[in-house]
Amino acid sequence: MLLTTAAAGALALNFGFTGLALADPAHQHVAELGSHDAPVDIIRQATDLPTVIDDREPETVRVSLETVEVIGKLADNTSYHYWTFNRKVPGPLVRVRVGDTVEVLLKNHEDSMAMHNVDFHAVTGLHGGGHATLAAPGEKKGFTFKALKPGLYVYHCAVGPAAQHIANGMYGMILVEPEGGLPPVDHEFYVMQGELYTEEAFGTAGQLTESYDKLMDERPEYYVFNGAAEGLTGDNAMKAMVGETVRIYFGVGGPNKTSSFHVIGEIFDRVYDLGSLTGTVLPDVQTISVPPGGAAVVDFKVEVPGEYLLVDHALSRVGRGLVAKLIVDGPEQRDIYREGVDQMLGQLTQ
């Protein structure tokens, strides 16, 4: 269904689209929902997250989500029909504090081919809000909940088969800050891992099609950080300076595979395991296990310059697109790390 000029204009005002003449609704439609020749950039930047909540009393927070199906860029010369929250993968990081009242408003875009909803793992209530937000294309639904427990929680579409909706990109996280918040850091990043199941083999050019059989057999062709193969590299890489502290809010949309999350060349100073912000913090951890539908928070200080790779230590997945980069600039720290040795400690036997 093509948007009318008036509808295109309304969407442009609501969502900030610019640059195309509203007199051409077909072109506006393509710009919004994408095509293989002009795919949508679905990658959620790791820096795209709300700022720290000030020390405030509980209040009412409104969260607006739109479920939109788009043709997005999966890799160079490769596109995919993503199902998204707010046109990005993952959906937006929702940030509230414990005790807040949260009003969730969900709209299913009128051009969707499927019903959608949202299930928040942070919700104490029927289906995590999934029943209340079950929306056909063009419908709006909502619910209200109180954030009772601090933590980092996943949300996702739960329309059956839920695995299909999640695999196509419908997942995100909500951070419920404890009273007083978390210790301050210099940089916060938002990273989620997922899987895509395509009929075509990894690396095939063109617009790929989903494979329901591979999904049911748990045989993904692609593993992704923030929606796309090697999505958080190049211009999308994370950045920090020597001596700064980094916090990663990490989650696994899945729908099926557990992540062994690891940053090559770093040690996590603090791990908030399984997304618990009030439990025992784990110090000095090399790799964490995060299940699908789970999350964790990791803090570390970057002390040596260079390019650091974020991976799942099931390392075959790197070859299927699962790698991100943290680029650290600054002076060398030769007392901590340097290549080579000052003198030979012995001679090799000829």
GROMACS .gro file of C-alpha atoms in nm:
model
  350
    1MET     CA    1   0.000   0.000   0.000
    2LEU     CA    2   0.146   0.335  -0.103
    3LEU     CA    3   0.123   0.626   0.137
    4THR     CA    4  -0.081   0.928   0.038
    5THR     CA    5   0.098   1.260   0.017
    6ALA     CA    6  -0.072   1.371   0.338
    7ALA     CA    7   0.023   1.054   0.519
    8ALA     CA    8   0.382   1.081   0.396
    9GLY     CA    9   0.393   1.439   0.520
   10ALA     CA   10   0.261   1.336   0.862
   11LEU     CA   11   0.518   1.062   0.892
   12ALA     CA   12   0.793   1.301   0.787
   13LEU     CA   13   0.692   1.539   1.065
   14ASN     CA   14   0.658   1.265   1.324
   15PHE     CA   15   0.979   1.082   1.248
   16GLY     CA   16   1.205   1.351   1.106
   17PHE     CA   17   1.235   1.231   0.747
   18THR     CA   18   1.364   1.500   0.512
   19GLY     CA   19   1.518   1.538   0.170
   20LEU     CA   20   1.250   1.385  -0.056
   21ALA     CA   21   0.969   1.578  -0.220
   22LEU     CA   22   0.637   1.485  -0.062
   23ALA     CA   23   0.481   1.523  -0.406
   24ASP     CA   24   0.626   1.181  -0.490
   25PRO     CA   25   0.477   0.941  -0.234
   26ALA     CA   26   0.620   0.632  -0.405
   27HIS     CA   27   0.974   0.760  -0.353
   28GLN     CA   28   0.888   0.863   0.002
   29HIS     CA   29   0.758   0.513   0.066
   30VAL     CA   30   1.081   0.356  -0.060
   31ALA     CA   31   1.290   0.591   0.152
   32GLU     CA   32   1.096   0.493   0.463
   33LEU     CA   33   1.069   0.118   0.410
   34GLY     CA   34   1.362   0.053   0.176
   35SER     CA   35   1.431  -0.165  -0.125
   36HIS     CA   36   1.723  -0.382  -0.227
   37ASP     CA   37   1.861  -0.101  -0.443
   38ALA     CA   38   1.809   0.151  -0.160
   39PRO     CA   39   1.812  -0.046   0.166
   40VAL     CA   40   1.744   0.116   0.501
   41ASP     CA   41   2.035   0.149   0.743
   42ILE     CA   42   1.899  -0.065   1.028
   43ILE     CA   43   2.214  -0.065   1.243
   44ARG     CA   44   2.158   0.083   1.588
   45GLN     CA   45   2.470   0.280   1.674
   46ALA     CA   46   2.628   0.157   1.997
   47THR     CA   47   2.627   0.518   2.118
   48ASP     CA   48   2.252   0.556   2.057
   49LEU     CA   49   2.122   0.534   2.412
   50PRO     CA   50   1.970   0.774   2.664
   51THR     CA   51   2.191   0.957   2.911
   52VAL     CA   52   2.222   0.864   3.275
   53ILE     CA   53   1.913   0.937   3.483
   54ASP     CA   54   1.967   1.209   3.738
   55ASP     CA   55   1.906   1.134   4.105
   56ARG     CA   56   1.532   1.196   4.097
   57GLU     CA   57   1.211   1.069   4.246
   58PRO     CA   58   1.005   0.811   4.053
   59GLU     CA   59   0.795   0.960   3.775
   60THR     CA   60   0.585   0.855   3.477
   61VAL     CA   61   0.782   0.774   3.161
   62ARG     CA   62   0.618   0.728   2.820
   63VAL     CA   63   0.777   0.486   2.571
   64SER     CA   64   0.672   0.498   2.204
   65LEU     CA   65   0.749   0.202   1.982
   66GLU     CA   66   0.653   0.142   1.620
   67THR     CA   67   0.688  -0.199   1.462
   68VAL     CA   68   0.808  -0.143   1.106
   69GLU     CA   69   0.908  -0.398   0.843
   70VAL     CA   70   1.184  -0.266   0.617
   71ILE     CA   71   1.433  -0.383   0.357
   72GLY     CA   72   1.763  -0.320   0.532
   73LYS     CA   73   2.131  -0.358   0.455
   74LEU     CA   74   2.271  -0.681   0.600
   75ALA     CA   75   2.615  -0.666   0.433
   76ASP     CA   76   2.775  -0.521   0.121
   77ASN     CA   77   2.543  -0.590  -0.175
   78THR     CA   78   2.317  -0.790   0.057
   79SER     CA   79   1.979  -0.690   0.197
   80TYR     CA   80   1.715  -0.855   0.413
   81HIS     CA   81   1.350  -0.802   0.505
   82TYR     CA   82   1.389  -0.698   0.869
   83TRP     CA   83   1.109  -0.664   1.122
   84THR     CA   84   1.205  -0.384   1.360
   85PHE     CA   85   1.115  -0.164   1.649
   86ASN     CA   86   1.154   0.198   1.530
   87ARG     CA   87   1.338   0.099   1.210
   88LYS     CA   88   1.658  -0.013   1.384
   89VAL     CA   89   1.805  -0.334   1.525
   90PRO     CA   90   1.800  -0.358   1.817
   91GLY     CA   91   1.505  -0.143   1.919
   92PRO     CA   92   1.579   0.164   2.131
   93LEU     CA   93   1.734   0.122   2.474
   94VAL     CA   94   1.460   0.225   2.714
   95ARG     CA   95   1.597   0.384   3.033
   96VAL     CA   96   1.394   0.427   3.351
   97ARG     CA   97   1.460   0.405   3.724
   98VAL     CA   98   1.315   0.166   3.978
   99GLY     CA   99   0.976   0.288   4.095
  100ASP     CA  100   0.891   0.466   3.768
  101THR     CA  101   0.550   0.416   3.611
  102VAL     CA  102   0.604   0.328   3.246
  103GLU     CA  103   0.342   0.387   2.976
  104VAL     CA  104   0.414   0.180   2.664
  105LEU     CA  105   0.250   0.289   2.337
  106LEU     CA  106   0.295   0.054   2.043
  107LYS     CA  107   0.187   0.112   1.683
  108ASN     CA  108   0.208  -0.151   1.412
  109HIS     CA  109   0.291   0.026   1.085
  110GLU     CA  110   0.007   0.005   0.832
  111ASP     CA  111   0.234  -0.159   0.573
  112SER     CA  112   0.335  -0.451   0.799
  113MET     CA  113   0.256  -0.798   0.673
  114ALA     CA  114   0.219  -0.948   1.022
  115MET     CA  115   0.071  -0.878   1.362
  116HIS     CA  116   0.325  -0.760   1.621
  117ASN     CA  117   0.345  -0.682   1.991
  118VAL     CA  118   0.606  -0.629   2.264
  119ASP     CA  119   0.692  -0.839   2.569
  120PHE     CA  120   0.910  -0.662   2.828
  121HIS     CA  121   1.101  -0.894   3.061
  122ALA     CA  122   1.105  -0.606   3.313
  123VAL     CA  123   0.725  -0.626   3.349
  124THR     CA  124   0.543  -0.801   3.630
  125GLY     CA  125   0.211  -0.870   3.458
  126LEU     CA  126   0.033  -1.073   3.192
  127HIS     CA  127   0.269  -1.174   2.909
  128GLY     CA  128   0.502  -0.884   2.989
  129GLY     CA  129   0.258  -0.657   2.806
  130GLY     CA  130   0.241  -0.888   2.506
  131HIS     CA  131  -0.133  -0.950   2.532
  132ALA     CA  132  -0.213  -0.580   2.575
  133THR     CA  133  -0.005  -0.473   2.274
  134LEU     CA  134  -0.112  -0.735   2.019
  135ALA     CA  135  -0.168  -0.512   1.716
  136ALA     CA  136  -0.270  -0.575   1.359
  137PRO     CA  137  -0.120  -0.356   1.083
  138GLY     CA  138  -0.228   0.003   1.142
  139GLU     CA  139  -0.343  -0.056   1.502
  140LYS     CA  140  -0.219   0.114   1.818
  141LYS     CA  141  -0.215  -0.055   2.158
  142GLY     CA  142  -0.065   0.019   2.500
  143PHE     CA  143  -0.027  -0.073   2.866
  144THR     CA  144   0.115   0.069   3.188
  145PHE     CA  145   0.348  -0.101   3.435
  146LYS     CA  146   0.552  -0.012   3.738
  147ALA     CA  147   0.926  -0.081   3.724
  148LEU     CA  148   0.957  -0.288   4.042
  149LYS     CA  149   1.299  -0.447   4.000
  150PRO     CA  150   1.623  -0.282   3.890
  151GLY     CA  151   1.817  -0.459   3.619
  152LEU     CA  152   1.896  -0.482   3.249
  153TYR     CA  153   1.615  -0.665   3.068
  154VAL     CA  154   1.536  -0.776   2.715
  155TYR     CA  155   1.214  -0.694   2.532
  156HIS     CA  156   1.096  -0.857   2.210
  157CYS     CA  157   0.800  -0.930   1.989
  158ALA     CA  158   0.614  -1.235   2.119
  159VAL     CA  159   0.364  -1.302   1.840
  160GLY     CA  160   0.384  -1.667   1.743
  161PRO     CA  161   0.607  -1.806   1.622
  162ALA     CA  162   0.804  -1.569   1.846
  163ALA     CA  163   1.137  -1.709   1.725
  164GLN     CA  164   1.059  -1.585   1.373
  165HIS     CA  165   0.978  -1.231   1.487
  166ILE     CA  166   1.289  -1.216   1.705
  167ALA     CA  167   1.520  -1.358   1.439
  168ASN     CA  168   1.398  -1.092   1.196
  169GLY     CA  169   1.515  -0.819   1.434
  170MET     CA  170   1.241  -0.754   1.689
  171TYR     CA  171   1.433  -0.723   2.014
  172GLY     CA  172   1.581  -0.455   2.237
  173MET     CA  173   1.654  -0.380   2.604
  174ILE     CA  174   1.521  -0.177   2.894
  175LEU     CA  175   1.752  -0.057   3.170
  176VAL     CA  176   1.585  -0.010   3.508
  177GLU     CA  177   1.840   0.185   3.711
  178PRO     CA  178   1.860   0.122   4.085
  179GLU     CA  179   1.817   0.406   4.331
  180GLY     CA  180   2.131   0.618   4.308
  181GLY     CA  181   2.219   0.468   3.968
  182LEU     CA  182   2.539   0.287   3.873
  183PRO     CA  183   2.897   0.408   3.925
  184PRO     CA  184   2.981   0.671   3.661
  185VAL     CA  185   3.191   0.581   3.355
  186ASP     CA  186   3.330   0.779   3.064
  187HIS     CA  187   3.149   0.588   2.786
  188GLU     CA  188   2.836   0.376   2.768
  189PHE     CA  189   2.764   0.149   2.471
  190TYR     CA  190   2.458  -0.053   2.369
  191VAL     CA  191   2.528  -0.386   2.194
  192MET     CA  192   2.297  -0.678   2.119
  193GLN     CA  193   2.369  -1.009   1.949
  194GLY     CA  194   2.126  -1.185   1.716
  195GLU     CA  195   2.095  -1.448   1.444
  196LEU     CA  196   1.948  -1.445   1.095
  197TYR     CA  197   1.829  -1.755   0.913
  198THR     CA  198   1.836  -1.725   0.535
  199GLU     CA  199   1.764  -1.967   0.253
  200GLU     CA  200   2.077  -1.842   0.080
  201ALA     CA  201   2.427  -1.921   0.208
  202PHE     CA  202   2.630  -1.668   0.404
  203GLY     CA  203   2.784  -1.410   0.173
  204THR     CA  204   2.527  -1.440  -0.106
  205ALA     CA  205   2.459  -1.108  -0.280
  206GLY     CA  206   2.106  -0.978  -0.338
  207GLN     CA  207   1.794  -0.961  -0.124
  208LEU     CA  208   1.793  -1.269   0.096
  209THR     CA  209   1.486  -1.461   0.209
  210GLU     CA  210   1.422  -1.603   0.554
  211SER     CA  211   1.436  -1.979   0.607
  212TYR     CA  212   1.179  -2.112   0.851
  213ASP     CA  213   1.331  -2.461   0.833
  214LYS     CA  214   1.679  -2.336   0.931
  215LEU     CA  215   1.519  -2.134   1.210
  216MET     CA  216   1.347  -2.441   1.351
  217ASP     CA  217   1.670  -2.641   1.313
  218GLU     CA  218   1.869  -2.358   1.479
  219ARG     CA  219   2.111  -2.326   1.185
  220PRO     CA  220   2.171  -1.953   1.132
  221GLU     CA  221   2.360  -1.826   0.830
  222TYR     CA  222   2.444  -1.492   0.994
  223TYR     CA  223   2.536  -1.383   1.344
  224VAL     CA  224   2.511  -1.009   1.401
  225PHE     CA  225   2.588  -0.732   1.647
  226ASN     CA  226   2.326  -0.455   1.621
  227GLY     CA  227   2.154  -0.605   1.323
  228ALA     CA  228   2.409  -0.642   1.045
  229ALA     CA  229   2.721  -0.841   0.960
  230GLU     CA  230   3.021  -0.653   1.104
  231GLY     CA  231   2.776  -0.373   1.174
  232LEU     CA  232   2.979  -0.211   1.451
  233THR     CA  233   3.302  -0.174   1.255
  234GLY     CA  234   3.437   0.097   1.027
  235ASP     CA  235   3.249   0.423   1.077
  236ASN     CA  236   3.025   0.248   1.330
  237ALA     CA  237   3.309   0.134   1.556
  238MET     CA  238   3.302   0.240   1.921
  239LYS     CA  239   3.572   0.483   2.036
  240ALA     CA  240   3.749   0.572   2.359
  241MET     CA  241   4.077   0.718   2.484
  242VAL     CA  242   4.350   0.556   2.690
  243GLY     CA  243   4.266   0.583   3.058
  244GLU     CA  244   3.889   0.609   3.007
  245THR     CA  245   3.629   0.375   3.152
  246VAL     CA  246   3.380   0.189   2.935
  247ARG     CA  247   3.045   0.028   3.014
  248ILE     CA  248   2.872  -0.206   2.770
  249TYR     CA  249   2.506  -0.290   2.807
  250PHE     CA  250   2.508  -0.627   2.632
  251GLY     CA  251   2.213  -0.847   2.549
  252VAL     CA  252   2.122  -1.144   2.333
  253GLY     CA  253   1.808  -1.125   2.125
  254GLY     CA  254   1.875  -1.469   1.986
  255PRO     CA  255   1.636  -1.629   1.940
  256ASN     CA  256   1.836  -1.948   1.997
  257LYS     CA  257   2.209  -1.915   2.062
  258THR     CA  258   2.389  -1.836   2.388
  259SER     CA  259   2.677  -1.587   2.360
  260SER     CA  260   3.021  -1.625   2.516
  261PHE     CA  261   3.086  -1.251   2.508
  262HIS     CA  262   3.452  -1.147   2.512
  263VAL     CA  263   3.663  -0.842   2.428
  264ILE     CA  264   3.996  -0.954   2.286
  265GLY     CA  265   4.279  -0.786   2.477
  266GLU     CA  266   4.067  -0.671   2.772
  267ILE     CA  267   3.954  -0.798   3.112
  268PHE     CA  268   3.618  -0.693   3.253
  269ASP     CA  269   3.678  -0.506   3.580
  270ARG     CA  270   3.314  -0.545   3.686
  271VAL     CA  271   3.044  -0.778   3.558
  272TYR     CA  272   2.680  -0.736   3.651
  273ASP     CA  273   2.598  -1.095   3.568
  274LEU     CA  274   2.266  -1.183   3.400
  275GLY     CA  275   2.170  -0.817   3.411
  276SER     CA  276   2.140  -0.806   3.791
  277LEU     CA  277   2.237  -0.458   3.911
  278THR     CA  278   2.194  -0.524   4.283
  279GLY     CA  279   2.357  -0.866   4.316
  280THR     CA  280   2.720  -0.952   4.371
  281VAL     CA  281   2.943  -0.783   4.114
  282LEU     CA  282   3.204  -1.015   3.962
  283PRO     CA  283   3.558  -0.870   3.934
  284ASP     CA  284   3.829  -0.957   3.681
  285VAL     CA  285   3.635  -1.168   3.429
  286GLN     CA  286   3.757  -1.276   3.085
  287THR     CA  287   3.437  -1.405   2.919
  288ILE     CA  288   3.071  -1.404   3.016
  289SER     CA  289   2.787  -1.635   2.918
  290VAL     CA  290   2.466  -1.460   2.818
  291PRO     CA  291   2.163  -1.669   2.716
  292PRO     CA  292   1.907  -1.570   2.453
  293GLY     CA  293   1.664  -1.334   2.618
  294GLY     CA  294   1.934  -1.243   2.872
  295ALA     CA  295   2.167  -0.953   2.937
  296ALA     CA  296   2.473  -0.839   3.129
  297VAL     CA  297   2.660  -0.518   3.205
  298VAL     CA  298   3.039  -0.507   3.184
  299ASP     CA  299   3.273  -0.227   3.294
  300PHE     CA  300   3.642  -0.197   3.211
  301LYS     CA  301   3.917   0.061   3.179
  302VAL     CA  302   4.103   0.090   2.848
  303GLU     CA  303   4.472   0.124   2.933
  304VAL     CA  304   4.649   0.050   2.603
  305PRO     CA  305   4.576   0.201   2.258
  306GLY     CA  306   4.468  -0.013   1.966
  307GLU     CA  307   4.173  -0.185   1.799
  308TYR     CA  308   3.986  -0.418   2.032
  309LEU     CA  309   3.753  -0.682   1.889
  310LEU     CA  310   3.421  -0.767   2.051
  311VAL     CA  311   3.336  -1.128   1.975
  312ASP     CA  312   3.143  -1.430   2.082
  313HIS     CA  313   3.414  -1.675   2.188
  314ALA     CA  314   3.235  -1.940   1.988
  315LEU     CA  315   3.480  -1.802   1.737
  316SER     CA  316   3.349  -1.968   1.422
  317ARG     CA  317   3.075  -1.706   1.441
  318VAL     CA  318   3.325  -1.432   1.360
  319GLY     CA  319   3.334  -1.577   1.008
  320ARG     CA  320   2.958  -1.531   0.987
  321GLY     CA  321   2.961  -1.160   1.064
  322LEU     CA  322   2.985  -1.150   1.444
  323VAL     CA  323   3.258  -0.899   1.523
  324ALA     CA  324   3.258  -0.541   1.647
  325LYS     CA  325   3.541  -0.294   1.715
  326LEU     CA  326   3.636  -0.062   1.997
  327ILE     CA  327   3.908   0.178   1.883
  328VAL     CA  328   4.122   0.322   2.163
  329ASP     CA  329   4.344   0.621   2.088
  330GLY     CA  330   4.617   0.769   2.301
  331PRO     CA  331   4.982   0.730   2.396
  332GLU     CA  332   5.148   0.392   2.424
  333GLN     CA  333   5.170   0.243   2.770
  334ARG     CA  334   5.489   0.042   2.741
  335ASP     CA  335   5.493  -0.045   3.109
  336ILE     CA  336   5.165  -0.232   3.056
  337TYR     CA  337   5.213  -0.377   2.707
  338ARG     CA  338   5.473  -0.367   2.432
  339GLU     CA  339   5.570  -0.597   2.150
  340GLY     CA  340   5.903  -0.777   2.177
  341VAL     CA  341   6.129  -0.831   2.481
  342ASP     CA  342   6.417  -0.623   2.613
  343GLN     CA  343   6.670  -0.900   2.568
  344MET     CA  344   6.677  -1.260   2.470
  345LEU     CA  345   6.632  -1.490   2.766
  346GLY     CA  346   6.809  -1.773   2.590
  347GLN     CA  347   6.917  -1.892   2.249
  348LEU     CA  348   6.722  -2.128   2.031
  349THR     CA  349   6.904  -2.454   1.966
  350GLN     CA  350   7.012  -2.469   1.606
   0.00000   0.00000   0.00000
